[in-house]
Coordinates of C-alpha atoms in Angstrom, one line a residue:
M1 CA -12.2 3.8 -36.5
L2 CA -11.6 5.8 -33.3
I3 CA -11.7 2.6 -31.2
Y4 CA -9.1 1.0 -33.5
L5 CA -6.8 4.0 -33.2
A6 CA -7.2 4.1 -29.4
I7 CA -6.3 0.4 -29.1
L8 CA -3.4 0.9 -31.4
L9 CA -2.1 4.0 -29.6
I10 CA -2.4 2.3 -26.2
G11 CA -0.6 -0.8 -27.6
I12 CA 2.2 1.4 -29.0
L13 CA 2.7 3.1 -25.7
V14 CA 2.9 -0.2 -23.8
I15 CA 5.3 -1.7 -26.4
Y16 CA 7.5 1.4 -26.2
N17 CA 7.6 1.2 -22.4
N18 CA 8.6 -2.5 -22.6
F19 CA 11.5 -1.9 -25.0
R20 CA 12.6 1.1 -23.0
S21 CA 12.7 -1.0 -19.9
N22 CA 14.7 -3.7 -21.8
K23 CA 11.8 -6.1 -21.6
K24 CA 12.0 -7.1 -25.3
E25 CA 10.1 -10.4 -25.0
E26 CA 7.2 -8.7 -23.3
G27 CA 7.4 -6.0 -26.0
F28 CA 7.1 -8.6 -28.8
S29 CA 4.2 -10.3 -27.0
N30 CA 2.4 -7.0 -26.8
V31 CA 3.1 -6.3 -30.5
L32 CA 1.4 -9.7 -31.3
F33 CA -1.5 -9.1 -28.9
T34 CA -2.2 -5.5 -30.1
A35 CA -2.1 -6.5 -33.8
G36 CA -4.3 -9.5 -33.1
I37 CA -7.0 -7.4 -31.3
D38 CA -7.0 -4.8 -34.1
L39 CA -7.4 -7.5 -36.8
V40 CA -10.2 -9.3 -34.9
L41 CA -12.2 -6.1 -34.4
S42 CA -11.7 -4.9 -37.9
S43 CA -12.7 -8.2 -39.4
F44 CA -16.3 -7.5 -38.5
E45 CA -17.5 -4.8 -40.9
T46 CA -20.7 -4.0 -38.9
W47 CA -19.7 -5.1 -35.4
L48 CA -20.8 -1.7 -33.9
D49 CA -24.2 -2.1 -35.5
L50 CA -24.6 -5.3 -33.6
I51 CA -23.3 -4.2 -30.2
L52 CA -25.4 -1.0 -30.0
P53 CA -28.8 -2.8 -30.6
C54 CA -27.7 -5.4 -28.0
I55 CA -27.2 -2.6 -25.5
A56 CA -30.6 -1.3 -26.3
L57 CA -32.1 -4.7 -25.9
V58 CA -30.6 -4.9 -22.3
N59 CA -32.2 -1.6 -21.6
G60 CA -35.6 -2.8 -22.9
R61 CA -35.7 -0.4 -25.8
L62 CA -35.5 -2.9 -28.6
T63 CA -38.5 -4.5 -30.2
R64 CA -38.8 -8.1 -31.4
H65 CA -39.1 -6.8 -34.9
D66 CA -35.7 -5.1 -34.6
I67 CA -34.1 -8.3 -33.2
K68 CA -35.4 -10.3 -36.1
N69 CA -34.0 -7.8 -38.6
I70 CA -30.6 -8.0 -36.8
I71 CA -30.5 -11.8 -37.0
N72 CA -31.4 -11.8 -40.7
A73 CA -28.9 -9.2 -41.5
S74 CA -25.7 -11.2 -40.9
P75 CA -22.7 -8.9 -40.7
K76 CA -19.9 -9.3 -43.2
V77 CA -16.9 -11.0 -41.7
D78 CA -13.4 -11.4 -43.1
Y79 CA -12.7 -14.9 -41.8
I80 CA -9.1 -15.0 -42.9
Q81 CA -8.4 -11.8 -41.1
L82 CA -10.3 -13.0 -38.0
I83 CA -8.3 -16.3 -37.9
I84 CA -5.0 -14.5 -38.2
G85 CA -6.0 -12.1 -35.5
I86 CA -7.0 -14.9 -33.1
I87 CA -3.6 -16.7 -33.9
L88 CA -1.7 -13.5 -33.1
I89 CA -3.6 -13.0 -29.8
I90 CA -2.9 -16.6 -28.7
G91 CA 0.7 -16.1 -29.8
G92 CA 1.0 -12.9 -27.8
I93 CA -0.5 -14.5 -24.7
G94 CA 1.8 -17.5 -25.0
L95 CA 4.9 -15.4 -25.5
R96 CA 4.0 -13.3 -22.5
H97 CA 3.5 -16.4 -20.3
Y98 CA 6.8 -17.8 -21.5
S99 CA 8.7 -14.6 -20.8
K100 CA 7.2 -14.2 -17.3
N101 CA 8.3 -17.7 -16.4
K102 CA 11.8 -17.6 -17.8
L103 CA 14.5 -18.5 -15.3
Y104 CA 17.6 -16.3 -15.0
I105 CA 20.4 -18.3 -13.6
L106 CA 23.4 -16.7 -11.8
N107 CA 26.5 -18.9 -12.2
I108 CA 29.7 -18.0 -10.3
N109 CA 32.8 -19.8 -11.8
G110 CA 36.2 -19.4 -10.1
Y111 CA 37.8 -22.8 -10.6
F112 CA 36.8 -24.1 -14.0
D113 CA 34.2 -23.5 -16.7
K114 CA 31.0 -25.3 -15.7
R115 CA 27.9 -23.9 -17.3
V116 CA 24.3 -24.9 -16.8
E117 CA 23.6 -24.4 -20.5
N118 CA 25.8 -27.4 -21.2
S119 CA 23.8 -29.5 -18.8
R120 CA 20.3 -28.3 -19.5
Q121 CA 19.0 -31.8 -20.6
E122 CA 19.9 -33.4 -17.3
L123 CA 18.0 -30.5 -15.5
N124 CA 15.0 -30.7 -17.9
L125 CA 15.6 -27.1 -19.0
G126 CA 14.5 -26.2 -22.6
D127 CA 16.8 -24.2 -24.8
F128 CA 14.7 -21.0 -24.4
E129 CA 13.5 -21.5 -20.8
F130 CA 16.4 -19.8 -19.1
K131 CA 19.1 -17.3 -19.5
E132 CA 22.5 -17.9 -17.8
R133 CA 24.5 -15.0 -16.5
E134 CA 28.0 -16.0 -15.5
I135 CA 30.5 -14.3 -13.2
D136 CA 33.8 -15.8 -14.5
F137 CA 37.1 -15.0 -12.8
I138 CA 38.7 -18.4 -13.5
R139 CA 41.7 -17.2 -15.4
I140 CA 42.6 -14.3 -13.1
Y141 CA 42.1 -16.4 -10.0
N142 CA 44.1 -19.5 -11.2
K143 CA 47.0 -17.3 -12.5
A144 CA 47.1 -15.4 -9.1
V145 CA 47.2 -18.7 -7.2
Q146 CA 50.1 -19.9 -9.3
N147 CA 52.0 -16.7 -8.9
C148 CA 51.1 -16.2 -5.3
T149 CA 49.6 -12.8 -6.2
L150 CA 46.0 -13.2 -5.1
K151 CA 46.2 -10.4 -2.6
Y152 CA 47.0 -8.0 -5.4
V153 CA 44.0 -9.1 -7.6
A154 CA 41.4 -10.0 -5.0
E155 CA 40.0 -6.4 -5.1
D156 CA 39.5 -6.7 -8.8
I157 CA 37.6 -9.9 -8.4
V158 CA 35.5 -8.4 -5.7
D159 CA 34.7 -5.4 -7.9
E160 CA 33.7 -7.7 -10.8
I161 CA 31.4 -9.7 -8.5
K162 CA 29.7 -6.6 -7.1
Q163 CA 29.2 -5.1 -10.6
K164 CA 27.8 -8.3 -12.1
I165 CA 25.5 -9.1 -9.2
T166 CA 24.0 -5.6 -9.5
S167 CA 23.5 -6.1 -13.2
F168 CA 21.9 -9.5 -12.6
K169 CA 19.5 -8.1 -10.0
D170 CA 18.3 -5.4 -12.4
E171 CA 18.0 -7.7 -15.4
S172 CA 16.1 -10.5 -13.5
K173 CA 13.9 -8.4 -11.1
N174 CA 10.7 -9.4 -12.9
F175 CA 11.6 -13.0 -13.5
K176 CA 12.3 -16.2 -11.6
R177 CA 15.9 -16.6 -10.5
G178 CA 18.3 -19.5 -10.1
Y179 CA 21.7 -19.9 -8.6
T180 CA 24.7 -22.2 -9.0
G181 CA 28.4 -21.7 -8.4
I182 CA 31.8 -23.4 -8.2
A183 CA 34.3 -21.0 -6.8
P184 CA 36.3 -20.2 -3.6
I185 CA 33.8 -20.0 -0.8
P186 CA 34.8 -16.5 0.4
F187 CA 33.9 -15.1 -3.0
I188 CA 30.7 -17.0 -3.1
M189 CA 29.6 -15.8 0.3
L190 CA 30.6 -12.2 -0.5
A191 CA 28.4 -12.4 -3.6
G192 CA 25.6 -13.3 -1.3
T193 CA 26.1 -10.1 0.7
F194 CA 25.5 -8.1 -2.5
F195 CA 22.2 -10.0 -3.0
K196 CA 20.5 -9.1 0.3
R197 CA 16.7 -9.1 0.4
E198 CA 16.5 -10.7 -3.0
K199 CA 14.9 -14.1 -3.6
I200 CA 16.4 -17.2 -5.4
D201 CA 13.7 -19.6 -6.7
E202 CA 15.9 -22.5 -7.9
Y203 CA 19.2 -23.9 -6.8
F204 CA 21.5 -26.1 -8.8
E205 CA 24.4 -28.0 -7.3
Y206 CA 27.1 -30.0 -9.1
D207 CA 27.6 -33.6 -7.9
K208 CA 31.4 -33.9 -8.0
K209 CA 31.5 -37.2 -6.2
E210 CA 29.1 -39.6 -7.9
T211 CA 27.2 -38.5 -11.0
H212 CA 29.4 -35.5 -12.0
K213 CA 26.2 -33.8 -13.1
Y214 CA 24.1 -30.9 -11.9
Y215 CA 21.0 -31.6 -9.8
R216 CA 18.2 -29.3 -8.7
L217 CA 17.2 -28.7 -5.1
T218 CA 13.7 -30.0 -4.7
N219 CA 11.0 -29.7 -2.0
A220 CA 11.3 -32.0 1.0
K221 CA 7.6 -32.2 1.4
R222 CA 6.0 -34.4 -1.2
F223 CA 2.5 -35.9 -1.1
F224 CA 2.1 -35.1 2.6
K225 CA 5.4 -36.9 3.4
K226 CA 8.5 -35.1 4.3
N227 CA 11.8 -36.5 3.1
K228 CA 14.4 -36.8 5.9
Y229 CA 17.7 -34.9 5.8
P230 CA 20.6 -34.6 8.3
I231 CA 20.1 -32.1 11.1
L232 CA 22.7 -29.3 11.6
R233 CA 23.5 -29.1 15.3
S234 CA 25.7 -27.1 17.6
N235 CA 28.3 -29.0 19.5
T236 CA 29.3 -26.1 21.7
N237 CA 27.7 -24.7 24.8
I238 CA 28.1 -20.9 24.4
D239 CA 27.1 -20.3 28.0
N240 CA 30.4 -22.0 29.0
L241 CA 32.6 -19.6 27.1
Y242 CA 34.5 -16.8 28.8
K243 CA 32.2 -13.7 28.6
Q244 CA 35.0 -11.2 27.9
I245 CA 36.4 -12.8 24.7
T246 CA 36.5 -10.6 21.7
E247 CA 37.0 -13.2 18.9
V248 CA 35.5 -16.6 18.1
V249 CA 36.0 -19.2 15.5
L250 CA 32.7 -20.5 14.0
A251 CA 33.4 -23.8 12.3
I252 CA 30.6 -25.3 10.1
S253 CA 31.0 -28.9 9.0
I254 CA 28.6 -30.1 6.3
T255 CA 30.6 -31.7 3.5
N256 CA 33.7 -32.4 5.5
R257 CA 34.5 -32.4 9.2
I258 CA 36.6 -29.5 10.4
T259 CA 39.1 -30.9 12.9
T260 CA 41.0 -29.3 15.8
S261 CA 44.3 -29.6 13.8
D262 CA 42.7 -27.7 10.9
L263 CA 42.2 -24.7 13.2
S264 CA 45.6 -24.7 14.8
Q265 CA 46.5 -21.3 13.2
F266 CA 43.8 -19.6 15.2
N267 CA 46.0 -19.6 18.3
G268 CA 43.7 -21.2 20.8
K269 CA 40.7 -19.0 20.2
A270 CA 37.4 -20.3 21.3
V271 CA 35.7 -22.5 18.8
V272 CA 32.0 -22.9 18.3
G273 CA 31.2 -25.8 16.1
L274 CA 28.2 -26.7 14.0
S275 CA 28.0 -30.0 12.2
V276 CA 25.8 -32.7 10.7
D277 CA 26.3 -36.2 12.1
N278 CA 28.1 -37.6 9.0
P279 CA 29.5 -34.8 6.8
D280 CA 29.6 -35.7 3.1
D281 CA 29.4 -34.2 -0.3
N282 CA 26.1 -33.0 -1.7
I283 CA 24.2 -33.5 1.6
I284 CA 22.0 -30.5 0.8
R285 CA 19.2 -31.8 -1.5
Y286 CA 16.1 -29.8 -0.5
K287 CA 15.1 -26.1 -0.4
E288 CA 13.6 -26.5 3.1
Q289 CA 16.9 -28.0 4.3
L290 CA 18.8 -25.1 2.9
I291 CA 16.5 -22.6 4.6
E292 CA 16.7 -24.5 7.9
Y293 CA 20.5 -24.5 7.9
V294 CA 20.6 -20.8 7.2
K295 CA 18.3 -20.1 10.1
I296 CA 20.3 -22.3 12.5
I297 CA 23.6 -20.5 11.6
Q298 CA 21.9 -17.1 11.8
N299 CA 20.6 -18.0 15.3
I300 CA 24.1 -19.1 16.5
I301 CA 25.6 -15.8 15.3
K302 CA 22.9 -13.9 17.2
E303 CA 23.5 -16.0 20.3
L304 CA 27.2 -15.2 20.2
K305 CA 26.4 -11.5 19.9
D306 CA 23.9 -11.7 22.8
K307 CA 25.9 -13.9 25.2
L308 CA 29.4 -12.5 24.5
P309 CA 29.0 -8.8 24.9
M310 CA 32.7 -8.0 24.1
I311 CA 32.8 -10.0 20.8
K312 CA 34.2 -8.0 17.9
K313 CA 35.1 -10.6 15.3
I314 CA 33.9 -14.0 14.1
H315 CA 36.4 -16.1 12.1
L316 CA 34.0 -18.2 9.9
V317 CA 35.4 -21.5 8.5
Y318 CA 33.0 -23.4 6.4
A319 CA 33.0 -26.8 4.7
G320 CA 29.8 -27.0 2.7
Q321 CA 28.0 -26.4 -0.5
S322 CA 27.9 -23.3 -2.6
C323 CA 24.2 -22.7 -2.2
L324 CA 24.4 -22.4 1.6
A325 CA 27.5 -20.2 1.4
F326 CA 25.6 -17.8 -1.0
E327 CA 22.5 -17.8 1.3
L328 CA 24.7 -17.1 4.4
G329 CA 26.1 -14.1 2.6
K330 CA 22.6 -12.7 2.2
I331 CA 21.9 -12.8 6.0
I332 CA 25.2 -11.2 7.1
D333 CA 24.4 -7.8 8.6
D334 CA 26.5 -4.7 8.9
Q335 CA 24.9 -3.2 12.0
Q336 CA 23.7 -6.2 14.1
M337 CA 26.6 -8.6 13.7
P338 CA 30.3 -8.5 14.7
Q339 CA 32.9 -8.4 11.9
I340 CA 32.7 -11.7 10.0
I341 CA 35.7 -13.0 8.1
N342 CA 35.2 -16.1 5.9
Y343 CA 38.3 -18.1 5.1
H344 CA 39.4 -20.3 2.1
Y345 CA 40.5 -23.9 2.9
Y346 CA 43.7 -25.2 1.3
N347 CA 44.7 -28.7 2.4
Q348 CA 48.4 -28.6 1.1
G349 CA 49.6 -25.5 2.8
Q350 CA 51.2 -24.8 6.2
Y351 CA 48.0 -23.0 7.1
K352 CA 44.7 -24.7 6.3
Y353 CA 43.0 -21.3 6.0
P354 CA 45.6 -19.1 4.3
W355 CA 43.4 -16.2 3.3
G356 CA 39.9 -14.8 3.8
I357 CA 37.5 -12.0 2.9
I358 CA 35.7 -9.6 5.3
M359 CA 32.0 -10.0 4.8
N360 CA 30.5 -6.9 6.6
G361 CA 31.2 -3.5 8.0
N362 CA 33.4 -0.7 6.7
Y363 CA 35.9 -3.2 5.2
T364 CA 33.5 -5.4 3.3
G365 CA 35.3 -7.2 0.5
K366 CA 38.8 -6.7 1.9
Y367 CA 41.3 -9.5 1.5
V368 CA 43.0 -10.7 4.6
E369 CA 45.8 -13.3 5.1
H370 CA 46.0 -16.0 7.8
I371 CA 46.3 -15.1 11.4

């Protein structure tokens, strides 16, 4: 009886801690597991009478006569209770495994409502395999663009992003994480700055050109063969730049090529370009490709800092996918990097990059207009 109570007490304490930590599914799994263990143990009426002689047998203190009596005296077993207990134990283990492998997906929507839950079949995601957490500023952003009032509401959008990223980190810290987003790149990249030192396990991109469906970034290495993908290269020799310059335009062309005319508003500032050979939509297909692109860009920023000692500001213009913008935000540093401003592209305006967001330093999240 004391053993039953001890197991029950330990189970209650674990379950209480689970629910207190808002781990409801783990709590329910422990409820099933604890109840199952108690049912299994209590289904054997004389299980202690069997265990103790077995211990004596191991120690050489039990005679053959005693063993014969034990075998002949079959303990009474409540088989219905035993089966129910086993089922509960299996159910508890299964629920715990399921909860540990659940995927929490961060979805940043700024243009239109595009949720992963509506596309779960094409991604082979079961109804209960994931939870989607959305950062939705579609209405406020579209209204601000129509009324030319974005500079007045940008701070509110930034605050909402920061708050919801913090909540997402806390809620998903013991689970796998996924990311997707369709929103202005400066807000996507800024969201990444609030997610530093955190890991994303799965990335989902929306194919707006061909299939109009989500696809999942996969591993490039399969069956000892690596799938090829475009290489991101620098087309600027930083050694040739004037050493005393304080500002640089860093242009990254992946889905579209950023031209010289696109950058005319930057008043002849030095341009450092990174590009794949043939920019196109949805070029990023693999996780290794994404990681490689991030490292290349990070190294270029470090090289700018090392070789241009007077540099104070990097104007970052980016034509690429959401997943890379988010990951770039994660590596932007407050202490080791110059001030970085990421700009939003608008093809129809007088200025191709009419506004941007500061990504680091004392003014992180501040809205700035074209220069």
